[in-house]
XYZ file of C-alpha atoms in Angstrom:
746
model
C 34.516 -10.037 21.736
C 32.873 -11.027 18.445
C 30.682 -8.812 16.293
C 27.509 -10.593 17.417
C 28.455 -10.187 21.089
C 29.088 -6.468 20.571
C 25.668 -6.053 18.970
C 23.988 -7.987 21.797
C 25.814 -5.896 24.407
C 24.787 -2.770 22.548
C 21.119 -3.843 22.587
C 21.277 -4.709 26.298
C 22.833 -1.334 27.068
C 20.056 0.452 25.187
C 17.474 -1.567 27.108
C 19.065 -0.775 30.492
C 19.225 2.940 29.741
C 15.629 2.929 28.506
C 14.342 1.122 31.622
C 16.212 3.487 33.907
C 14.852 6.598 32.251
C 11.401 4.983 32.185
C 11.109 4.689 35.974
C 12.625 8.118 36.586
C 10.118 9.744 34.223
C 7.158 7.785 35.559
C 7.875 8.852 39.107
C 8.368 12.542 38.362
C 6.126 13.523 35.444
C 2.938 11.476 35.308
C -0.020 13.026 33.485
C -3.291 12.188 35.279
C -6.580 11.185 33.668
C -8.774 14.139 32.732
C -5.837 16.328 31.681
C -6.403 18.546 28.654
C -4.381 20.640 26.186
C -5.829 23.305 23.877
C -4.625 25.265 20.872
C -5.840 28.551 22.370
C -3.931 28.139 25.648
C -0.800 26.942 23.817
C 0.089 24.670 26.744
C 2.341 21.563 26.671
C 3.358 18.521 28.660
C 7.108 17.957 28.994
C 9.533 15.123 29.536
C 11.541 15.208 32.774
C 14.599 16.526 30.953
C 12.392 19.007 29.042
C 14.136 17.855 25.866
C 10.726 16.887 24.459
C 7.255 18.425 24.588
C 3.822 17.250 23.511
C 1.079 19.610 22.418
C -0.334 21.396 19.392
C 2.048 22.173 16.518
C 1.409 25.073 14.159
C 1.605 24.368 10.412
C 0.640 27.546 8.523
C -2.451 28.332 10.632
C -3.409 24.667 10.756
C -2.550 22.518 13.728
C -1.497 18.966 14.453
C -1.100 17.315 17.828
C 2.193 15.603 18.525
C 5.625 15.386 20.106
C 8.443 17.785 19.181
C 11.975 18.579 20.283
C 12.124 21.135 23.114
C 15.807 21.261 24.165
C 16.812 24.785 25.216
C 19.746 24.925 22.796
C 17.541 24.057 19.770
C 15.938 27.235 18.321
C 12.146 27.197 18.188
C 12.251 27.209 14.381
C 14.218 23.919 14.478
C 12.134 22.138 17.135
C 11.011 19.492 14.676
C 7.889 17.344 15.100
C 8.774 13.688 15.674
C 5.304 12.158 16.113
C 1.802 13.348 15.232
C -1.566 11.884 16.201
C -3.386 10.368 13.269
C -0.345 10.890 11.024
C -1.461 13.955 9.020
C -4.641 15.055 10.803
C -5.046 18.837 10.810
C -7.361 20.730 13.198
C -8.553 24.285 13.767
C -7.541 26.813 16.433
C -10.493 25.677 18.597
C -9.330 22.071 18.926
C -8.372 20.330 22.158
C -6.666 17.088 23.221
C -7.832 15.196 26.298
C -6.691 12.149 28.243
C -10.232 11.191 29.167
C -11.303 9.767 32.557
C -11.681 6.352 30.849
C -8.056 6.405 29.662
C -8.695 7.221 26.023
C -6.791 9.907 24.130
C -9.227 12.122 22.212
C -8.430 14.816 19.664
C -11.596 16.885 19.134
C -12.146 19.709 16.652
C -15.285 21.823 17.290
C -14.947 23.348 13.811
C -15.572 19.899 12.345
C -17.957 18.911 15.120
C -16.332 15.541 15.690
C -13.481 13.545 17.192
C -10.820 13.435 14.486
C -8.542 10.918 16.239
C -8.709 8.624 19.255
C -6.461 5.951 20.745
C -9.190 3.343 21.449
C -7.663 2.581 24.840
C -10.829 3.123 26.892
C -10.885 -0.534 27.983
C -7.151 -0.843 28.677
C -7.256 0.210 32.379
C -5.171 3.318 31.730
C -4.325 5.304 34.873
C -1.854 7.912 33.611
C 0.403 9.032 30.791
C 4.031 10.112 30.615
C 6.387 11.635 28.055
C 9.679 9.800 28.525
C 13.134 11.294 28.158
C 13.672 9.314 24.934
C 10.684 11.084 23.295
C 8.238 8.174 23.689
C 4.712 9.144 24.790
C 3.280 6.269 26.854
C -0.047 5.329 28.465
C 0.368 3.368 31.719
C -1.914 1.043 33.664
C -2.028 0.638 37.429
C 1.072 -1.597 37.300
C 3.002 1.128 35.452
C 3.096 -1.102 32.368
C 2.753 0.463 28.927
C -0.569 -0.271 27.201
C 0.046 2.171 24.335
C 3.092 4.113 23.138
C 3.876 6.478 20.292
C 7.007 4.475 19.413
C 4.709 1.641 18.263
C 2.552 3.987 16.163
C 5.187 6.041 14.315
C 4.341 8.753 11.798
C 7.292 9.795 9.600
C 10.149 9.745 12.148
C 12.209 7.300 14.250
C 14.278 8.530 17.202
C 17.472 6.967 18.555
C 16.604 3.689 20.242
C 13.198 3.428 18.552
C 12.440 0.130 16.812
C 10.587 -0.418 13.531
C 9.286 -3.996 13.545
C 7.860 -6.192 10.798
C 4.475 -4.873 9.746
C 5.189 -1.320 10.916
C 5.799 1.595 8.597
C 6.698 5.261 8.349
C 4.661 7.511 6.097
C 5.974 10.747 4.659
C 4.224 13.992 5.471
C 2.590 15.876 2.616
C 3.939 19.001 0.991
C 0.331 20.151 0.481
C -3.168 19.119 1.489
C -2.992 15.929 -0.575
C -2.127 12.542 0.855
C 1.509 11.488 0.575
C 2.218 8.450 -1.577
C 5.593 7.608 0.009
C 6.111 5.096 2.826
C 8.830 2.997 4.483
C 7.926 -0.613 5.313
C 9.465 -3.537 7.182
C 7.894 -6.444 5.330
C 7.466 -10.085 6.335
C 10.466 -11.085 4.202
C 12.820 -9.055 6.390
C 13.269 -6.255 3.865
C 13.138 -2.535 4.578
C 11.520 -0.945 1.543
C 10.690 2.523 0.263
C 7.414 2.460 -1.646
C 5.298 4.726 -3.770
C 1.657 3.796 -3.180
C 1.671 0.026 -2.624
C 3.094 -1.596 -5.742
C 6.171 0.474 -6.613
C 9.319 -0.355 -4.610
C 12.135 2.023 -5.485
C 14.651 1.172 -2.710
C 15.144 -1.983 -0.660
C 17.698 -3.488 1.750
C 17.821 -6.690 3.812
C 16.020 -10.001 3.258
C 15.208 -12.641 2.538
C 13.683 -13.663 5.904
C 16.614 -12.316 7.915
C 15.789 -8.972 9.537
C 13.070 -8.694 12.162
C 13.441 -5.022 13.061
C 15.261 -1.795 12.265
C 16.833 0.468 14.883
C 18.674 3.783 14.796
C 21.378 3.682 17.447
C 22.521 6.661 19.509
C 25.887 6.133 17.785
C 24.407 7.197 14.427
C 24.273 3.723 12.890
C 21.068 2.414 11.273
C 20.865 -1.369 11.657
C 18.637 -4.230 10.599
C 18.639 -6.859 13.347
C 17.691 -10.538 13.178
C 15.812 -12.438 15.890
C 19.065 -12.780 17.889
C 19.568 -8.986 17.769
C 22.557 -9.385 15.471
C 23.022 -6.885 12.646
C 22.396 -8.282 9.160
C 22.736 -4.864 7.504
C 23.945 -1.486 8.698
C 24.747 1.965 7.399
C 26.797 4.684 9.108
C 25.956 8.361 9.348
C 28.804 10.732 8.526
C 29.188 11.683 12.202
C 28.704 8.255 13.777
C 30.248 7.853 17.250
C 30.696 11.644 17.479
C 30.281 12.580 21.157
C 29.334 16.165 20.236
C 26.053 14.987 18.706
C 23.134 15.480 21.108
C 20.185 14.221 19.057
C 19.624 12.049 15.995
C 16.556 10.968 14.107
C 15.605 9.081 10.942
C 12.856 10.632 8.827
C 11.031 9.755 5.621
C 10.828 13.196 4.048
C 7.998 14.506 1.882
C 10.175 14.032 -1.244
C 10.258 10.238 -0.704
C 13.897 10.056 0.456
C 14.992 8.532 3.763
C 17.523 10.569 5.767
C 19.363 10.598 9.105
C 19.634 14.000 10.808
C 21.818 15.029 13.757
C 22.210 18.032 16.081
C 25.648 19.008 17.353
C 26.752 21.369 20.091
C 26.528 25.019 19.022
C 24.640 24.060 15.854
C 22.022 26.324 14.292
C 20.217 23.740 12.153
C 19.825 20.017 11.673
C 22.508 18.340 9.586
C 21.834 15.585 7.053
C 24.412 12.840 7.695
C 22.994 10.088 5.445
C 20.325 9.592 2.809
C 19.134 6.390 1.198
C 19.076 7.616 -2.421
C 21.890 9.897 -3.549
C 20.304 10.927 -6.836
C 16.876 12.334 -5.999
C 15.781 11.613 -9.566
C 15.957 7.891 -8.705
C 13.025 8.398 -6.303
C 9.876 7.328 -8.114
C 7.647 10.221 -9.252
C 9.930 12.920 -7.810
C 8.444 15.473 -10.204
C 4.964 13.926 -10.099
C 3.038 15.454 -13.040
C 5.363 18.438 -13.347
C 7.846 16.968 -15.813
C 10.925 14.784 -15.867
C 13.684 14.995 -13.273
C 17.123 16.403 -14.115
C 19.944 16.011 -11.572
C 22.569 18.733 -11.710
C 26.191 19.104 -10.616
C 25.259 20.739 -7.293
C 23.533 17.524 -6.135
C 20.103 19.089 -6.547
C 17.426 18.577 -9.159
C 14.827 20.441 -11.165
C 11.781 19.397 -13.147
C 11.431 20.146 -16.839
C 8.738 19.356 -19.390
C 10.404 18.779 -22.780
C 7.193 17.941 -24.626
C 4.914 20.729 -23.412
C 3.750 23.258 -25.963
C 5.172 26.747 -25.422
C 1.634 28.173 -25.554
C 0.338 25.644 -23.006
C 0.016 27.413 -19.657
C -1.058 24.356 -17.675
C 1.252 23.397 -14.820
C 0.895 19.648 -15.450
C 3.329 18.008 -17.836
C 1.277 15.490 -19.802
C 1.973 13.560 -22.990
C 0.454 15.777 -25.736
C -1.493 12.965 -27.367
C -5.034 11.639 -27.258
C -6.216 8.503 -29.078
C -9.078 10.587 -30.478
C -6.912 13.194 -32.238
C -8.230 13.616 -35.786
C -5.144 15.094 -37.364
C -2.953 12.023 -37.053
C 0.122 11.659 -34.869
C 3.871 11.945 -35.005
C 6.740 10.534 -32.891
C 9.317 12.813 -31.258
C 12.638 11.306 -30.163
C 14.424 12.196 -26.891
C 17.893 10.738 -26.280
C 19.134 10.011 -22.727
C 15.569 10.167 -21.373
C 13.673 7.388 -19.575
C 9.928 7.590 -18.869
C 7.606 5.440 -16.751
C 3.868 5.531 -16.109
C 2.622 7.132 -12.890
C -1.159 6.815 -13.177
C -1.301 3.867 -13.434
C 2.292 2.929 -12.470
C 2.731 0.194 -15.063
C 3.981 -0.437 -18.560
C 4.046 -3.167 -21.181
C 7.509 -4.606 -21.825
C 8.398 -6.061 -25.223
C 11.792 -7.409 -26.263
C 12.503 -5.732 -29.579
C 14.803 -3.331 -31.434
C 14.942 0.467 -31.269
C 13.278 0.828 -34.678
C 10.514 -1.640 -33.844
C 9.949 0.063 -30.480
C 9.134 3.321 -32.247
C 6.992 1.526 -34.818
C 5.006 -0.419 -32.188
C 4.046 2.739 -30.346
C 3.213 4.660 -33.496
C 0.869 1.927 -34.755
C -0.838 1.304 -31.390
C -3.593 3.927 -30.852
C -3.441 3.454 -27.068
C 0.333 4.020 -26.837
C 1.355 7.478 -25.616
C 5.122 6.994 -25.242
C 7.799 4.294 -25.402
C 11.248 4.105 -23.806
C 13.879 1.834 -25.332
C 16.559 0.463 -22.980
C 19.324 -2.054 -23.571
C 21.060 -3.264 -20.427
C 22.071 -6.594 -21.932
C 18.533 -7.231 -23.199
C 16.860 -4.849 -25.654
C 13.476 -3.858 -24.241
C 10.712 -1.493 -25.272
C 8.691 -0.074 -22.356
C 5.311 1.070 -23.687
C 3.094 3.477 -21.711
C -0.635 3.763 -22.373
C -1.224 6.881 -20.277
C -0.429 10.569 -20.608
C 0.492 10.702 -16.891
C 4.192 9.864 -16.885
C 7.340 10.634 -14.940
C 10.993 9.954 -15.582
C 14.451 11.411 -15.696
C 17.018 12.803 -18.099
C 20.758 12.351 -17.709
C 23.676 12.142 -20.190
C 24.696 8.857 -18.550
C 21.383 7.205 -19.471
C 21.553 5.063 -22.592
C 17.785 5.009 -23.046
C 15.901 6.560 -25.949
C 12.301 7.722 -25.566
C 9.658 8.289 -28.231
C 6.741 10.564 -27.348
C 3.615 10.592 -29.492
C 1.959 13.915 -30.295
C -1.152 14.864 -32.224
C -0.095 16.459 -35.496
C -1.036 20.114 -35.827
C -3.638 20.665 -38.550
C -2.277 22.293 -41.732
C -4.462 24.883 -43.460
C -4.357 24.286 -47.242
C -5.864 26.882 -49.535
C -7.614 25.358 -52.559
C -6.082 26.317 -55.886
C -8.132 28.690 -58.043
C -10.110 27.038 -60.803
C -8.238 28.954 -63.479
C -4.980 27.493 -62.277
C -6.087 23.917 -62.687
C -4.484 22.090 -65.512
C -6.792 21.330 -68.399
C -6.988 17.701 -69.319
C -8.112 15.927 -72.435
C -11.796 15.194 -72.674
C -11.054 11.913 -74.338
C -11.315 9.410 -71.477
C -11.000 5.641 -71.791
C -13.957 4.490 -69.668
C -12.905 0.821 -69.717
C -9.366 1.728 -68.608
C -10.757 3.864 -65.819
C -12.945 1.037 -64.537
C -10.039 -1.458 -64.573
C -7.780 0.926 -62.659
C -10.527 1.634 -60.103
C -11.242 -2.071 -59.551
C -7.546 -2.897 -59.129
C -7.126 -0.030 -56.666
C -10.041 -1.244 -54.560
C -8.674 -4.808 -54.425
C -5.202 -3.606 -53.435
C -6.681 -1.268 -50.807
C -8.792 -4.047 -49.241
C -5.819 -6.448 -49.149
C -3.654 -3.811 -47.463
C -6.358 -3.062 -44.895
C -6.798 -6.762 -44.121
C -3.036 -7.297 -43.765
C -2.620 -4.287 -41.492
C -5.590 -5.392 -39.386
C -4.147 -8.896 -38.902
C -0.739 -7.453 -38.002
C -2.156 -5.003 -35.450
C -4.354 -7.704 -33.884
C -1.444 -10.110 -33.505
C 0.838 -7.382 -32.208
C -1.748 -6.226 -29.657
C -2.339 -9.810 -28.573
C 1.414 -10.350 -28.219
C 1.857 -7.176 -26.179
C -1.013 -8.053 -23.833
C 0.672 -11.339 -23.007
C 3.781 -9.559 -21.790
C 4.022 -8.853 -18.095
C 3.236 -5.245 -17.237
C 5.672 -4.252 -14.483
C 5.916 -0.909 -12.695
C 9.173 0.935 -12.145
C 11.807 -1.421 -10.680
C 9.280 -4.056 -9.462
C 9.590 -7.028 -11.859
C 6.780 -9.098 -10.358
C 3.989 -6.497 -10.135
C 1.451 -6.439 -12.969
C -0.902 -3.979 -14.569
C -4.538 -4.793 -15.295
C -5.400 -5.905 -18.823
C -8.598 -4.510 -20.325
C -10.527 -7.294 -22.071
C -13.401 -6.995 -24.497
C -16.474 -9.086 -23.753
C -15.761 -11.295 -26.765
C -12.263 -11.954 -25.393
C -13.793 -12.872 -22.019
C -16.095 -15.342 -23.772
C -13.129 -16.838 -25.640
C -10.910 -17.314 -22.598
C -13.775 -18.873 -20.568
C -14.966 -21.005 -23.517
C -18.302 -19.150 -23.390
C -18.507 -19.460 -19.565
C -18.451 -23.229 -19.806
C -16.901 -24.138 -16.436
C -18.395 -22.476 -13.374
C -16.225 -22.796 -10.245
C -18.185 -20.581 -7.865
C -21.057 -18.145 -7.622
C -20.778 -16.065 -10.820
C -17.144 -17.237 -11.117
C -15.849 -19.064 -14.197
C -12.581 -20.736 -15.075
C -10.599 -19.264 -17.949
C -7.300 -19.702 -19.766
C -5.111 -16.838 -20.958
C -2.642 -17.218 -23.833
C 0.349 -19.116 -22.503
C -1.988 -21.525 -20.653
C -2.180 -19.311 -17.558
C -5.352 -20.100 -15.619
C -7.612 -17.332 -14.368
C -10.921 -16.959 -12.549
C -13.468 -14.591 -14.107
C -15.931 -12.957 -11.707
C -19.147 -11.604 -13.251
C -20.310 -8.790 -10.938
C -23.752 -8.975 -12.519
C -24.461 -5.393 -11.513
C -25.127 -2.026 -13.111
C -22.110 0.125 -12.269
C -21.274 3.510 -13.742
C -18.297 3.106 -16.079
C -16.062 5.829 -14.644
C -16.515 4.635 -11.058
C -15.867 1.041 -12.116
C -12.613 1.890 -13.918
C -11.418 4.061 -11.005
C -12.108 1.276 -8.514
C -10.417 -1.342 -10.701
C -7.257 0.766 -10.959
C -7.241 1.100 -7.173
C -7.732 -2.634 -6.557
C -5.253 -3.560 -9.274
C -2.526 -1.472 -7.628
C -2.812 -3.391 -4.329
C -0.262 -6.177 -3.912
C 0.292 -8.518 -0.984
C 1.356 -12.150 -0.914
C -1.950 -13.112 0.733
C -4.215 -11.098 -1.569
C -5.451 -12.621 -4.820
C -4.004 -10.653 -7.725
C -6.340 -8.852 -10.122
C -5.090 -9.501 -13.680
C -7.699 -7.683 -15.730
C -11.251 -6.514 -16.203
C -14.009 -6.006 -18.746
C -16.083 -2.827 -18.960
C -18.169 -3.031 -22.117
C -21.842 -2.486 -22.938
C -23.029 -2.605 -19.349
C -21.006 -5.749 -18.554
C -18.662 -5.596 -15.542
C -16.268 -8.523 -15.025
C -13.026 -8.991 -13.087
C -10.224 -11.408 -14.031
C -8.216 -12.857 -11.130
C -5.317 -15.272 -10.923
C -6.648 -18.791 -10.307
C -5.753 -20.542 -7.053
C -5.260 -24.270 -7.612
C -7.329 -25.682 -4.750
C -10.158 -23.157 -4.755
C -11.994 -21.749 -1.761
C -11.472 -22.845 1.834
C -15.141 -23.751 2.283
C -14.920 -26.257 -0.594
C -11.700 -27.698 0.830
C -13.475 -28.248 4.164
C -16.261 -30.143 2.376
C -13.970 -32.356 0.259
C -12.677 -35.259 2.445
C -9.259 -35.579 0.804
C -8.532 -31.866 1.053
C -9.971 -31.660 4.556
C -7.331 -34.144 5.765
C -4.620 -31.807 4.473
C -6.060 -28.965 6.555
C -4.218 -29.859 9.742
C -4.416 -27.722 12.856
C -1.175 -25.973 11.938
C -2.412 -25.287 8.403
C -5.719 -23.847 9.665
C -3.943 -21.461 12.038
C -1.598 -20.477 9.204
C -4.626 -19.712 7.038
C -6.102 -17.524 9.794
C -2.801 -15.671 10.226
C -2.388 -15.160 6.470
C -5.910 -13.776 6.153
C -5.396 -11.481 9.153
C -2.175 -10.131 7.649
C -3.893 -9.519 4.322
C -6.809 -7.647 5.927
C -4.384 -5.676 8.119
C -2.588 -4.613 4.954
C -5.878 -3.471 3.424
C -6.737 -1.459 6.536
C -3.375 0.158 7.272
C -0.842 -0.701 4.559
C -2.546 0.878 1.564
C -2.500 4.571 0.713
C -6.205 4.666 1.547
C -8.222 2.448 3.891
C -9.743 -0.517 2.006
C -12.564 -2.551 3.494
C -13.130 -6.134 2.409
C -16.821 -6.032 3.224
C -17.573 -9.735 2.667
C -14.876 -11.775 4.405
C -15.731 -15.474 4.695
C -14.309 -18.896 3.838
C -15.841 -18.705 0.356
C -13.635 -15.677 -0.374
C -10.380 -17.231 0.845
C -8.640 -19.503 -1.672
C -5.646 -21.826 -1.463
C -2.850 -21.953 -4.042
C -0.734 -24.961 -5.045
C 1.253 -24.713 -1.780
C -1.928 -24.330 0.332
C -1.030 -20.693 0.920
C -4.126 -18.617 1.672
C -5.091 -15.683 -0.545
C -8.009 -13.356 0.122
C -10.204 -12.664 -2.908
C -12.910 -10.120 -3.780
C -11.402 -7.420 -1.563
C -12.353 -3.822 -2.278
C -15.539 -4.688 -4.176
C -17.429 -2.356 -1.835
C -15.792 0.544 -3.693
C -17.197 -0.844 -6.962
C -20.692 -1.841 -5.896
C -21.381 1.147 -3.607
C -20.289 4.697 -3.070
C -17.061 5.164 -1.140
C -17.509 5.117 2.645
C -15.327 6.239 5.494
C -13.401 3.672 7.487
C -15.656 4.155 10.512
C -17.457 0.861 11.278
C -16.099 -0.918 8.206
C -12.894 -2.016 9.923
C -14.881 -3.404 12.860
C -17.192 -5.250 10.452
C -14.187 -6.886 8.783
C -12.897 -7.922 12.225
C -16.289 -9.459 13.082
C -16.355 -11.369 9.787
C -12.806 -12.562 10.418
C -13.903 -13.931 13.797
C -16.718 -15.878 12.147
C -14.363 -17.252 9.505
C -11.917 -18.310 12.206
C -14.609 -20.200 14.153
C -15.686 -21.990 10.958
C -12.086 -23.119 10.367
C -11.763 -24.320 13.972
C -15.088 -26.158 14.145
C -15.557 -27.237 10.539
C -19.205 -26.130 10.644
C -20.706 -24.590 7.502
C -23.157 -22.228 9.206
C -20.982 -19.511 10.721
C -23.570 -18.020 13.112
C -24.551 -21.395 14.556
C -20.895 -22.386 14.851
C -20.105 -19.249 16.859
C -22.890 -19.806 19.418
C -22.048 -23.499 19.759
C -18.288 -22.980 20.068
C -18.715 -20.275 22.717
C -21.006 -22.558 24.719
C -18.370 -25.323 24.650
C -15.608 -22.884 25.596
C -17.576 -21.505 28.579
C -18.099 -25.068 29.824
C -14.311 -25.684 29.579
C -14.965 -28.166 26.758
C -12.918 -26.408 24.109
C -11.621 -29.744 22.757
C -15.200 -30.554 21.778
C -15.406 -27.335 19.743
C -12.673 -28.276 17.310
C -13.267 -30.096 14.028
C -12.996 -33.810 14.856
C -11.704 -34.480 11.330
C -8.413 -32.684 12.070
C -5.503 -35.081 11.592
C -2.377 -34.945 13.756
C -3.746 -33.435 16.954
C -4.210 -29.911 18.236
C -2.088 -27.587 20.372
C -4.533 -26.928 23.224
C -2.842 -23.692 24.332
C -3.018 -22.427 20.765
C -6.657 -23.544 20.549
C -7.450 -21.528 23.693
C -5.722 -18.454 22.306
C -7.455 -18.832 18.936
C -10.932 -19.154 20.492
C -10.332 -16.184 22.786
C -9.315 -13.830 19.999
C -12.159 -15.105 17.791
C -14.709 -14.332 20.514
C -13.198 -10.887 21.024
C -13.675 -10.283 17.287
C -17.337 -11.304 17.634
C -18.197 -8.802 20.371
C -21.597 -7.261 19.718
C -20.297 -3.879 20.840
C -17.918 -3.054 17.987
C -15.934 -0.718 20.254
C -14.721 -3.765 22.184
C -13.387 -5.553 19.120
C -9.609 -5.554 18.579
C -8.034 -4.064 15.503
C -6.982 -6.569 12.870
C -3.355 -5.602 13.591
C -3.822 -6.736 17.204
C -5.335 -9.989 15.929
C -2.172 -10.574 13.884
C 0.021 -10.088 16.965
C -2.088 -12.536 18.987
C -1.938 -15.213 16.289
C 1.813 -14.689 15.966
C 2.127 -15.277 19.717
C 3.482 -11.766 20.347
C 0.490 -10.532 22.340
C -1.460 -12.169 25.157
C -5.233 -12.186 25.103
C -7.593 -12.120 28.107
C -10.742 -14.232 28.379
C -13.497 -12.414 26.467
C -16.911 -11.399 27.821
C -19.981 -13.028 26.236
C -19.756 -11.940 22.581
C -23.512 -11.867 22.001
C -24.622 -10.027 25.155
C -24.657 -6.603 23.504
C -26.916 -7.798 20.696
C -29.263 -9.468 23.168
C -29.562 -6.286 25.226
C -30.566 -4.315 22.140
C -33.049 -6.851 20.844
C -36.720 -6.011 21.623
């Protein structure tokens, strides 16, 4: 039997075992609608084997709702949580969880006076729930089919047999009340990646375009499987194939490392049998703002701040320099130390020598520290922030220079009597000549230094700013308004509403968006840093910004073919927008919005999704622009209602692409009328070349009309839209999308 056959047999065996345990559990331990659990009663629901329990979990007098181990031979202190509702939602001792009569799971906290988490399954015909013997909590319909399951909404843990598919992720729990920055992703390129925030990838396996899912086998082997269920990558736990092991799980821990744990017979604690990153100091921002990471001989680490003043009692370890320091600055050298920026996680990279690296940082007022590395190419990594992380190790060949404000020196003036007497005979003409020559020399030196610094700054800004390990991620460049005028040739070529074409040094084209709004400077800079840290192949990259004298402008990469609405109007481009290309555009946009909603550290609403804000690059790949501007133009809002509004706008955009109409509202009414009359072929754009897949057209119209439902509670999530467009989820005929609005109209 070949390796591929063994993997296929292994997958089939897992499936058979899972199906068998499914029916056994469903028959014996169904949870009816209306059932409730409370913190005060400390009651639980159990799997048939009683190896797993679901209920409230105590975390230092705060509670989460989730699934935990419950096996009798695992001590209560080791009965680890494996899934929690809402990831990291904490509730009070008065909270309760209910499987409502409508089939929706509701977690309500009276102390907060609101529902803190819900499953949004009220319209899914749920009839019961069950906790299976594999630890999966499932909602069932009348046919005993799963309509929701915890395995498809993981938190920080995967159990044996659980699958992590493309687009899904694990998110580490927090060590305090703050949100965790660490996550594990299966991306569209078939790579499993550990990330800090969204732009920093510090560990990656698989790819390109090979793996479709990850699975932890009961044999203790973590595998990446392709679409034929054959392993394209695997790693073995230390105790793989050990029959004494009763349980295994994979968890993304709060320290950003990925580990496999196992429980053996007669054990007293969980055993770590594999971890992704051996040296914890290689995990990005391990010490956060508490210093640099030092890995010791006992395979542990500690954080140390080498540049903190001994009289500084602050816990944060920050670069002791401010551009405004009046006493000048000095450069301290640290051998075998490498630093990187954390807030923001970027740096400017310049190819230069060790001596020039030190000199560049010392002469640049915005530079706080510089690390020189030479791994075949001599590079100077310049950081313009005092928030840095890094590591120190004798094996590192890097040298770091840290800038500090020079301490002021108190100089006592000499007494008058001690001053040396000089001759009263002064040559006035000589004095004037010396003074004039000194002034000329001084002015020439100032001019020369100014030219040098300007050219050096311009050269450094042209270099790509890449965060730790990720060579293709960029930091935002801060432009002055005069620089914006230069690169746009004084706003000569307008390519959209308040959007102008520009050219950066190196002939790289950009689009400059003038927000034309009064926005408080601090809020603008905070929002720009947030938007600039978001990276996805279908999101338009933010390259820079201008925040000067009340002017607020954003600098984006320029997409060759411009916005989709203009491509629909231009006959030559419209012919290139075949049916397949239009569906691809819809899918790309849906994936981008899904990433904004669920893939970022914080929920990001687009707020103005339409064809005008979707652009096409030189390969006709769609990129969503102007995302996150709501956080700039208005105060931050919660995700409630904003996600549904983005879904509605996506539905309108989709109908415009299908019909070719310019007016989205009119197109939606007209297309629905044609669809109801079974004339869907009439609803499509008659300019489409090459024909249309009618089954795909039906599916596309159905999901678009679901997105347009007047009752936002009936709209799908954007993640569900992605699955429908990928063909991985069926979609029922929708009710009239405008009925809810009509009922509410006077």
